PDB file of C-alpha atoms and ligand atoms in Angstrom:
ATOM      1  CA  MET A   1       0.000   0.000   0.000  1.00  0.00           C
ATOM      2  CA  ALA A   2       1.641   3.201  -1.156  1.00  0.00           C
ATOM      3  CA  TYR A   3       1.630   6.411   0.853  1.00  0.00           C
ATOM      4  CA  GLN A   4      -1.385   8.644   0.204  1.00  0.00           C
ATOM      5  CA  LEU A   5      -2.055  12.354   0.012  1.00  0.00           C
ATOM      6  CA  SER A   6      -4.851  13.126   2.499  1.00  0.00           C
ATOM      7  CA  ASN A   7      -7.672  15.520   1.707  1.00  0.00           C
ATOM      8  CA  LEU A   8      -7.427  18.904   3.392  1.00  0.00           C
ATOM      9  CA  GLY A   9     -10.623  18.414   5.376  1.00  0.00           C
ATOM     10  CA  TYR A  10     -11.761  21.954   4.456  1.00  0.00           C
ATOM     11  CA  ASP A  11     -12.134  23.977   1.278  1.00  0.00           C
ATOM     12  CA  TYR A  12      -9.173  25.629  -0.439  1.00  0.00           C
ATOM     13  CA  ASP A  13     -10.676  29.033   0.322  1.00  0.00           C
ATOM     14  CA  ALA A  14     -11.508  28.254   3.967  1.00  0.00           C
ATOM     15  CA  LEU A  15      -8.407  30.026   5.276  1.00  0.00           C
ATOM     16  CA  GLU A  16      -8.970  33.287   3.398  1.00  0.00           C
ATOM     17  CA  PRO A  17      -7.724  35.924   3.915  1.00  0.00           C
ATOM     18  CA  ALA A  18      -4.883  34.521   6.067  1.00  0.00           C
ATOM     19  CA  ILE A  19      -3.819  31.959   3.464  1.00  0.00           C
ATOM     20  CA  ASP A  20      -5.144  32.477  -0.050  1.00  0.00           C
ATOM     21  CA  THR A  21      -6.967  29.924  -2.184  1.00  0.00           C
ATOM     22  CA  GLN A  22      -4.329  29.738  -4.908  1.00  0.00           C
ATOM     23  CA  THR A  23      -1.538  29.091  -2.415  1.00  0.00           C
ATOM     24  CA  MET A  24      -3.575  26.341  -0.745  1.00  0.00           C
ATOM     25  CA  LYS A  25      -4.238  24.652  -4.106  1.00  0.00           C
ATOM     26  CA  LEU A  26      -0.628  24.775  -5.245  1.00  0.00           C
ATOM     27  CA  HIS A  27       0.796  23.895  -1.881  1.00  0.00           C
ATOM     28  CA  HIS A  28      -1.418  20.866  -1.268  1.00  0.00           C
ATOM     29  CA  ASP A  29      -2.133  19.569  -4.770  1.00  0.00           C
ATOM     30  CA  VAL A  30       1.274  20.208  -6.343  1.00  0.00           C
ATOM     31  CA  HIS A  31       3.983  20.559  -3.680  1.00  0.00           C
ATOM     32  CA  HIS A  32       2.705  18.033  -1.177  1.00  0.00           C
ATOM     33  CA  ARG A  33       1.633  15.611  -3.901  1.00  0.00           C
ATOM     34  CA  ALA A  34       5.138  15.736  -5.362  1.00  0.00           C
ATOM     35  CA  TYR A  35       6.625  14.583  -2.034  1.00  0.00           C
ATOM     36  CA  VAL A  36       4.190  11.670  -1.883  1.00  0.00           C
ATOM     37  CA  ASP A  37       4.894  10.698  -5.498  1.00  0.00           C
ATOM     38  CA  GLN A  38       8.685  10.884  -5.041  1.00  0.00           C
ATOM     39  CA  LEU A  39       8.468   8.844  -1.849  1.00  0.00           C
ATOM     40  CA  ASN A  40       6.368   6.127  -3.498  1.00  0.00           C
ATOM     41  CA  LYS A  41       8.677   6.054  -6.495  1.00  0.00           C
ATOM     42  CA  ALA A  42      11.717   5.602  -4.242  1.00  0.00           C
ATOM     43  CA  LEU A  43       9.997   2.778  -2.342  1.00  0.00           C
ATOM     44  CA  ALA A  44       8.604   1.029  -5.428  1.00  0.00           C
ATOM     45  CA  HIS A  45      11.040  -1.871  -5.067  1.00  0.00           C
ATOM     46  CA  TYR A  46      10.879  -2.020  -1.277  1.00  0.00           C
ATOM     47  CA  PRO A  47       7.378  -3.295  -0.440  1.00  0.00           C
ATOM     48  CA  ASP A  48       8.265  -3.905   3.230  1.00  0.00           C
ATOM     49  CA  LEU A  49       8.997  -0.221   3.713  1.00  0.00           C
ATOM     50  CA  GLN A  50       5.641   0.782   2.205  1.00  0.00           C
ATOM     51  CA  ASN A  51       3.730  -0.829   5.083  1.00  0.00           C
ATOM     52  CA  LYS A  52       5.198   1.302   7.847  1.00  0.00           C
ATOM     53  CA  THR A  53       3.565   4.439   9.136  1.00  0.00           C
ATOM     54  CA  ILE A  54       5.349   7.481   7.790  1.00  0.00           C
ATOM     55  CA  GLU A  55       6.530   8.261  11.344  1.00  0.00           C
ATOM     56  CA  ASP A  56       8.066   4.783  11.773  1.00  0.00           C
ATOM     57  CA  LEU A  57       9.681   4.954   8.343  1.00  0.00           C
ATOM     58  CA  LEU A  58      11.397   8.232   9.294  1.00  0.00           C
ATOM     59  CA  MET A  59      12.352   7.197  12.823  1.00  0.00           C
ATOM     60  CA  GLN A  60      14.001   4.093  11.355  1.00  0.00           C
ATOM     61  CA  ILE A  61      15.692   6.052   8.559  1.00  0.00           C
ATOM     62  CA  ASN A  62      19.053   4.362   9.205  1.00  0.00           C
ATOM     63  CA  GLU A  63      17.519   1.014   8.257  1.00  0.00           C
ATOM     64  CA  VAL A  64      16.420   2.390   4.884  1.00  0.00           C
ATOM     65  CA  PRO A  65      18.782   1.255   2.093  1.00  0.00           C
ATOM     66  CA  LYS A  66      21.505   3.819   1.453  1.00  0.00           C
ATOM     67  CA  GLU A  67      20.625   4.366  -2.201  1.00  0.00           C
ATOM     68  CA  ILE A  68      17.160   5.740  -1.334  1.00  0.00           C
ATOM     69  CA  ARG A  69      17.827   7.113   2.173  1.00  0.00           C
ATOM     70  CA  THR A  70      18.215  10.785   1.217  1.00  0.00           C
ATOM     71  CA  THR A  71      15.100  10.695  -0.970  1.00  0.00           C
ATOM     72  CA  VAL A  72      13.107   9.039   1.816  1.00  0.00           C
ATOM     73  CA  ARG A  73      14.359  11.564   4.352  1.00  0.00           C
ATOM     74  CA  ASN A  74      13.430  14.523   2.124  1.00  0.00           C
ATOM     75  CA  SER A  75      10.229  13.271   0.473  1.00  0.00           C
ATOM     76  CA  GLY A  76       9.015  11.256   3.455  1.00  0.00           C
ATOM     77  CA  GLY A  77       9.772  14.207   5.711  1.00  0.00           C
ATOM     78  CA  GLY A  78       7.912  16.498   3.320  1.00  0.00           C
ATOM     79  CA  HIS A  79       4.921  14.157   3.416  1.00  0.00           C
ATOM     80  CA  ALA A  80       4.906  13.878   7.240  1.00  0.00           C
ATOM     81  CA  ASN A  81       5.420  17.595   7.853  1.00  0.00           C
ATOM     82  CA  HIS A  82       2.657  18.631   5.446  1.00  0.00           C
ATOM     83  CA  GLU A  83       0.181  16.052   6.798  1.00  0.00           C
ATOM     84  CA  LEU A  84       0.689  17.652  10.196  1.00  0.00           C
ATOM     85  CA  PHE A  85       0.559  21.200   8.807  1.00  0.00           C
ATOM     86  CA  TRP A  86      -2.842  20.764   7.090  1.00  0.00           C
ATOM     87  CA  LYS A  87      -4.292  19.345  10.290  1.00  0.00           C
ATOM     88  CA  ASN A  88      -3.010  22.084  12.560  1.00  0.00           C
ATOM     89  CA  ILE A  89      -4.408  24.903  10.418  1.00  0.00           C
ATOM     90  CA  GLY A  90      -8.032  25.424   9.433  1.00  0.00           C
ATOM     91  CA  PRO A  91     -10.866  27.935   9.344  1.00  0.00           C
ATOM     92  CA  PRO A  92     -10.245  30.633  11.980  1.00  0.00           C
ATOM     93  CA  ASN A  93     -11.861  30.022  15.360  1.00  0.00           C
ATOM     94  CA  ARG A  94     -11.490  31.363  18.872  1.00  0.00           C
ATOM     95  CA  VAL A  95     -10.416  28.102  20.483  1.00  0.00           C
ATOM     96  CA  LYS A  96      -7.388  28.382  22.791  1.00  0.00           C
ATOM     97  CA  PRO A  97      -5.084  25.613  24.051  1.00  0.00           C
ATOM     98  CA  THR A  98      -6.803  23.397  26.623  1.00  0.00           C
ATOM     99  CA  GLY A  99      -5.997  20.717  29.204  1.00  0.00           C
ATOM    100  CA  GLY A 100      -2.449  19.427  29.522  1.00  0.00           C
ATOM    101  CA  LEU A 101      -1.204  21.550  26.639  1.00  0.00           C
ATOM    102  CA  ALA A 102      -2.470  24.747  28.271  1.00  0.00           C
ATOM    103  CA  GLU A 103      -0.718  23.761  31.507  1.00  0.00           C
ATOM    104  CA  SER A 104       2.565  22.946  29.769  1.00  0.00           C
ATOM    105  CA  ILE A 105       2.475  26.248  27.875  1.00  0.00           C
ATOM    106  CA  ARG A 106       1.994  28.065  31.193  1.00  0.00           C
ATOM    107  CA  GLU A 107       4.943  26.204  32.697  1.00  0.00           C
ATOM    108  CA  GLY A 108       7.247  26.568  29.708  1.00  0.00           C
ATOM    109  CA  PHE A 109       6.341  29.987  28.323  1.00  0.00           C
ATOM    110  CA  GLY A 110       4.015  31.759  30.725  1.00  0.00           C
ATOM    111  CA  THR A 111       1.335  32.671  28.201  1.00  0.00           C
ATOM    112  CA  VAL A 112       0.153  31.545  24.768  1.00  0.00           C
ATOM    113  CA  ASP A 113       1.112  34.964  23.415  1.00  0.00           C
ATOM    114  CA  THR A 114       4.701  34.503  24.614  1.00  0.00           C
ATOM    115  CA  LEU A 115       4.850  31.083  22.991  1.00  0.00           C
ATOM    116  CA  GLN A 116       3.553  32.559  19.726  1.00  0.00           C
ATOM    117  CA  ASP A 117       6.039  35.423  19.892  1.00  0.00           C
ATOM    118  CA  GLN A 118       8.960  33.048  20.456  1.00  0.00           C
ATOM    119  CA  MET A 119       7.849  30.687  17.710  1.00  0.00           C
ATOM    120  CA  THR A 120       7.414  33.625  15.320  1.00  0.00           C
ATOM    121  CA  ALA A 121      10.904  34.899  16.176  1.00  0.00           C
ATOM    122  CA  ALA A 122      12.333  31.428  15.487  1.00  0.00           C
ATOM    123  CA  ALA A 123      10.453  31.193  12.163  1.00  0.00           C
ATOM    124  CA  LEU A 124      11.757  34.604  11.096  1.00  0.00           C
ATOM    125  CA  LYS A 125      15.306  33.374  11.601  1.00  0.00           C
ATOM    126  CA  VAL A 126      14.973  30.295   9.373  1.00  0.00           C
ATOM    127  CA  PHE A 127      17.502  30.809   6.602  1.00  0.00           C
ATOM    128  CA  GLY A 128      16.657  29.135   3.311  1.00  0.00           C
ATOM    129  CA  SER A 129      13.884  26.545   3.371  1.00  0.00           C
ATOM    130  CA  GLY A 130      12.663  24.950   6.552  1.00  0.00           C
ATOM    131  CA  TRP A 131      10.090  24.637   9.283  1.00  0.00           C
ATOM    132  CA  THR A 132       9.519  25.843  12.821  1.00  0.00           C
ATOM    133  CA  PHE A 133       7.814  23.430  15.196  1.00  0.00           C
ATOM    134  CA  LEU A 134       6.345  23.306  18.630  1.00  0.00           C
ATOM    135  CA  ALA A 135       7.568  19.881  19.741  1.00  0.00           C
ATOM    136  CA  ILE A 136       7.351  17.799  22.866  1.00  0.00           C
ATOM    137  CA  ASP A 137       9.897  15.485  24.423  1.00  0.00           C
ATOM    138  CA  PRO A 138       7.774  12.362  25.000  1.00  0.00           C
ATOM    139  CA  ALA A 139      10.002  11.229  27.875  1.00  0.00           C
ATOM    140  CA  THR A 140       9.756  14.431  29.933  1.00  0.00           C
ATOM    141  CA  GLY A 141       6.621  16.095  28.531  1.00  0.00           C
ATOM    142  CA  LYS A 142       8.623  19.295  28.077  1.00  0.00           C
ATOM    143  CA  LEU A 143       7.709  21.646  25.219  1.00  0.00           C
ATOM    144  CA  GLU A 144      10.316  22.990  22.860  1.00  0.00           C
ATOM    145  CA  ILE A 145      10.448  25.318  19.850  1.00  0.00           C
ATOM    146  CA  MET A 146      12.595  23.827  17.090  1.00  0.00           C
ATOM    147  CA  SER A 147      13.534  25.104  13.635  1.00  0.00           C
ATOM    148  CA  LEU A 148      14.747  22.490  11.174  1.00  0.00           C
ATOM    149  CA  PRO A 149      16.089  22.822   7.636  1.00  0.00           C
ATOM    150  CA  ASN A 150      14.533  21.414   4.467  1.00  0.00           C
ATOM    151  CA  GLN A 151      12.029  18.660   5.258  1.00  0.00           C
ATOM    152  CA  ASP A 152      13.644  17.297   8.391  1.00  0.00           C
ATOM    153  CA  VAL A 153      11.216  15.995  10.993  1.00  0.00           C
ATOM    154  CA  VAL A 154      11.454  16.446  14.767  1.00  0.00           C
ATOM    155  CA  MET A 155      11.278  12.645  15.205  1.00  0.00           C
ATOM    156  CA  LEU A 156      14.879  12.532  13.941  1.00  0.00           C
ATOM    157  CA  TYR A 157      15.778  14.374  17.146  1.00  0.00           C
ATOM    158  CA  GLY A 158      13.757  12.175  19.511  1.00  0.00           C
ATOM    159  CA  LYS A 159      10.868  14.636  19.767  1.00  0.00           C
ATOM    160  CA  SER A 160       7.217  14.499  18.712  1.00  0.00           C
ATOM    161  CA  PRO A 161       5.703  17.356  16.710  1.00  0.00           C
ATOM    162  CA  LEU A 162       2.656  19.188  18.050  1.00  0.00           C
ATOM    163  CA  LEU A 163       2.417  22.177  15.703  1.00  0.00           C
ATOM    164  CA  ALA A 164       4.232  22.781  12.432  1.00  0.00           C
ATOM    165  CA  CYS A 165       4.758  26.096  10.668  1.00  0.00           C
ATOM    166  CA  ASP A 166       5.922  25.833   7.056  1.00  0.00           C
ATOM    167  CA  VAL A 167       8.438  28.589   6.324  1.00  0.00           C
ATOM    168  CA  TRP A 168       9.310  27.486   2.793  1.00  0.00           C
ATOM    169  CA  GLU A 169       8.619  30.411   0.448  1.00  0.00           C
ATOM    170  CA  HIS A 170       6.042  28.326  -1.448  1.00  0.00           C
ATOM    171  CA  SER A 171       3.778  28.547   1.614  1.00  0.00           C
ATOM    172  CA  TYR A 172       3.418  32.330   1.444  1.00  0.00           C
ATOM    173  CA  TYR A 173       5.177  33.944  -1.523  1.00  0.00           C
ATOM    174  CA  LEU A 174       2.161  34.250  -3.884  1.00  0.00           C
ATOM    175  CA  LYS A 175       0.261  36.465  -1.441  1.00  0.00           C
ATOM    176  CA  TYR A 176       2.911  37.896   0.865  1.00  0.00           C
ATOM    177  CA  GLU A 177       5.929  37.951  -1.469  1.00  0.00           C
ATOM    178  CA  ASN A 178       8.979  38.549   0.769  1.00  0.00           C
ATOM    179  CA  ARG A 179       6.890  39.677   3.771  1.00  0.00           C
ATOM    180  CA  ARG A 180       7.361  36.628   5.955  1.00  0.00           C
ATOM    181  CA  PRO A 181       6.364  38.503   9.154  1.00  0.00           C
ATOM    182  CA  GLU A 182       2.879  39.154   7.689  1.00  0.00           C
ATOM    183  CA  TYR A 183       2.465  35.495   6.767  1.00  0.00           C
ATOM    184  CA  LEU A 184       3.484  34.424  10.270  1.00  0.00           C
ATOM    185  CA  LYS A 185       1.023  36.853  11.850  1.00  0.00           C
ATOM    186  CA  ALA A 186      -1.747  35.414   9.662  1.00  0.00           C
ATOM    187  CA  PHE A 187      -0.631  31.849  10.428  1.00  0.00           C
ATOM    188  CA  TRP A 188      -1.668  32.288  14.074  1.00  0.00           C
ATOM    189  CA  ASP A 189      -5.194  33.264  12.938  1.00  0.00           C
ATOM    190  CA  VAL A 190      -5.697  29.822  11.393  1.00  0.00           C
ATOM    191  CA  VAL A 191      -3.954  27.579  13.935  1.00  0.00           C
ATOM    192  CA  GLN A 192      -6.325  24.940  15.296  1.00  0.00           C
ATOM    193  CA  TRP A 193      -5.464  24.725  18.986  1.00  0.00           C
ATOM    194  CA  GLU A 194      -8.037  22.003  19.497  1.00  0.00           C
ATOM    195  CA  ALA A 195      -6.037  19.716  17.183  1.00  0.00           C
ATOM    196  CA  VAL A 196      -2.737  20.687  18.841  1.00  0.00           C
ATOM    197  CA  SER A 197      -4.171  20.002  22.319  1.00  0.00           C
ATOM    198  CA  GLY A 198      -5.414  16.604  21.132  1.00  0.00           C
ATOM    199  CA  ARG A 199      -2.007  15.750  19.719  1.00  0.00           C
ATOM    200  CA  PHE A 200      -0.363  16.686  23.027  1.00  0.00           C
ATOM    201  CA  ASP A 201      -2.688  14.297  24.884  1.00  0.00           C
ATOM    202  CA  SER A 202      -2.104  11.455  22.435  1.00  0.00           C
ATOM    203  CA  VAL A 203       1.711  11.770  22.553  1.00  0.00           C
ATOM    204  CA  LEU A 204       1.676  11.575  26.356  1.00  0.00           C
ATOM    205  CA  ARG A 205      -0.809   8.676  26.357  1.00  0.00           C
ATOM    206  CA  LYS A 206       1.432   6.712  23.999  1.00  0.00           C
ATOM    207  CA  SER A 207       4.578   7.466  25.968  1.00  0.00           C
ATOM    208  CA  LEU A 208       2.840   6.382  29.217  1.00  0.00           C
ATOM    209  CA  SER A 209       1.708   3.097  27.697  1.00  0.00           C
ATOM    210  CA  ALA A 210       5.233   2.487  26.334  1.00  0.00           C
ATOM    211  CA  VAL A 211       6.647   2.767  29.875  1.00  0.00           C
ATOM    212  CA  LYS A 212       4.193   0.208  31.293  1.00  0.00           C
TER     213      LYS A 212
HETATM  214 MN1  MN3 B 301       5.376  23.288   2.106  1.00  0.00          MN
END
């Protein structure tokens, strides 16, 4: 079973005006699809590797044959990062972080605004193409802001991703041109904290059951 491009779960224009329709179409249907296609092409002769979850495939990257390892890291990472990205943005709502996530944000950053400010500052510093993440260390439950180049995933560093912000130019250039700060400001309008809170809970649940 080859890897699949998921549907957005909302319309291309659902994030207007923060993220424009044309960018959503290109970004999902062309850019993300290309990662999925390249990944499946690389794995065509390795059926065993096609049955893993994308997270397991990336966490076990050193077991991937050398001749396709870089492609799997880049295309598989692109697939995993975008799957997360589409789920943690959506039509604007007023939902704030809840439950354990809200508590951890208080402990680690004080307020949600401070977290957003620090993540924005990190995203502004990304040089070239890359991502900024809110990640969690599953062992300690501690939150961390991480910027990574290209399509690297936080799993490569022993962390689990909670929220991903795409800082590749293709995610904002059509509407915002070189004005990355404006894109980042708009990004926060479409973040789905409900999804991020749910992801926080599920990471901790899994790490608890792994300890047992
Ligand atoms: Mn992208």
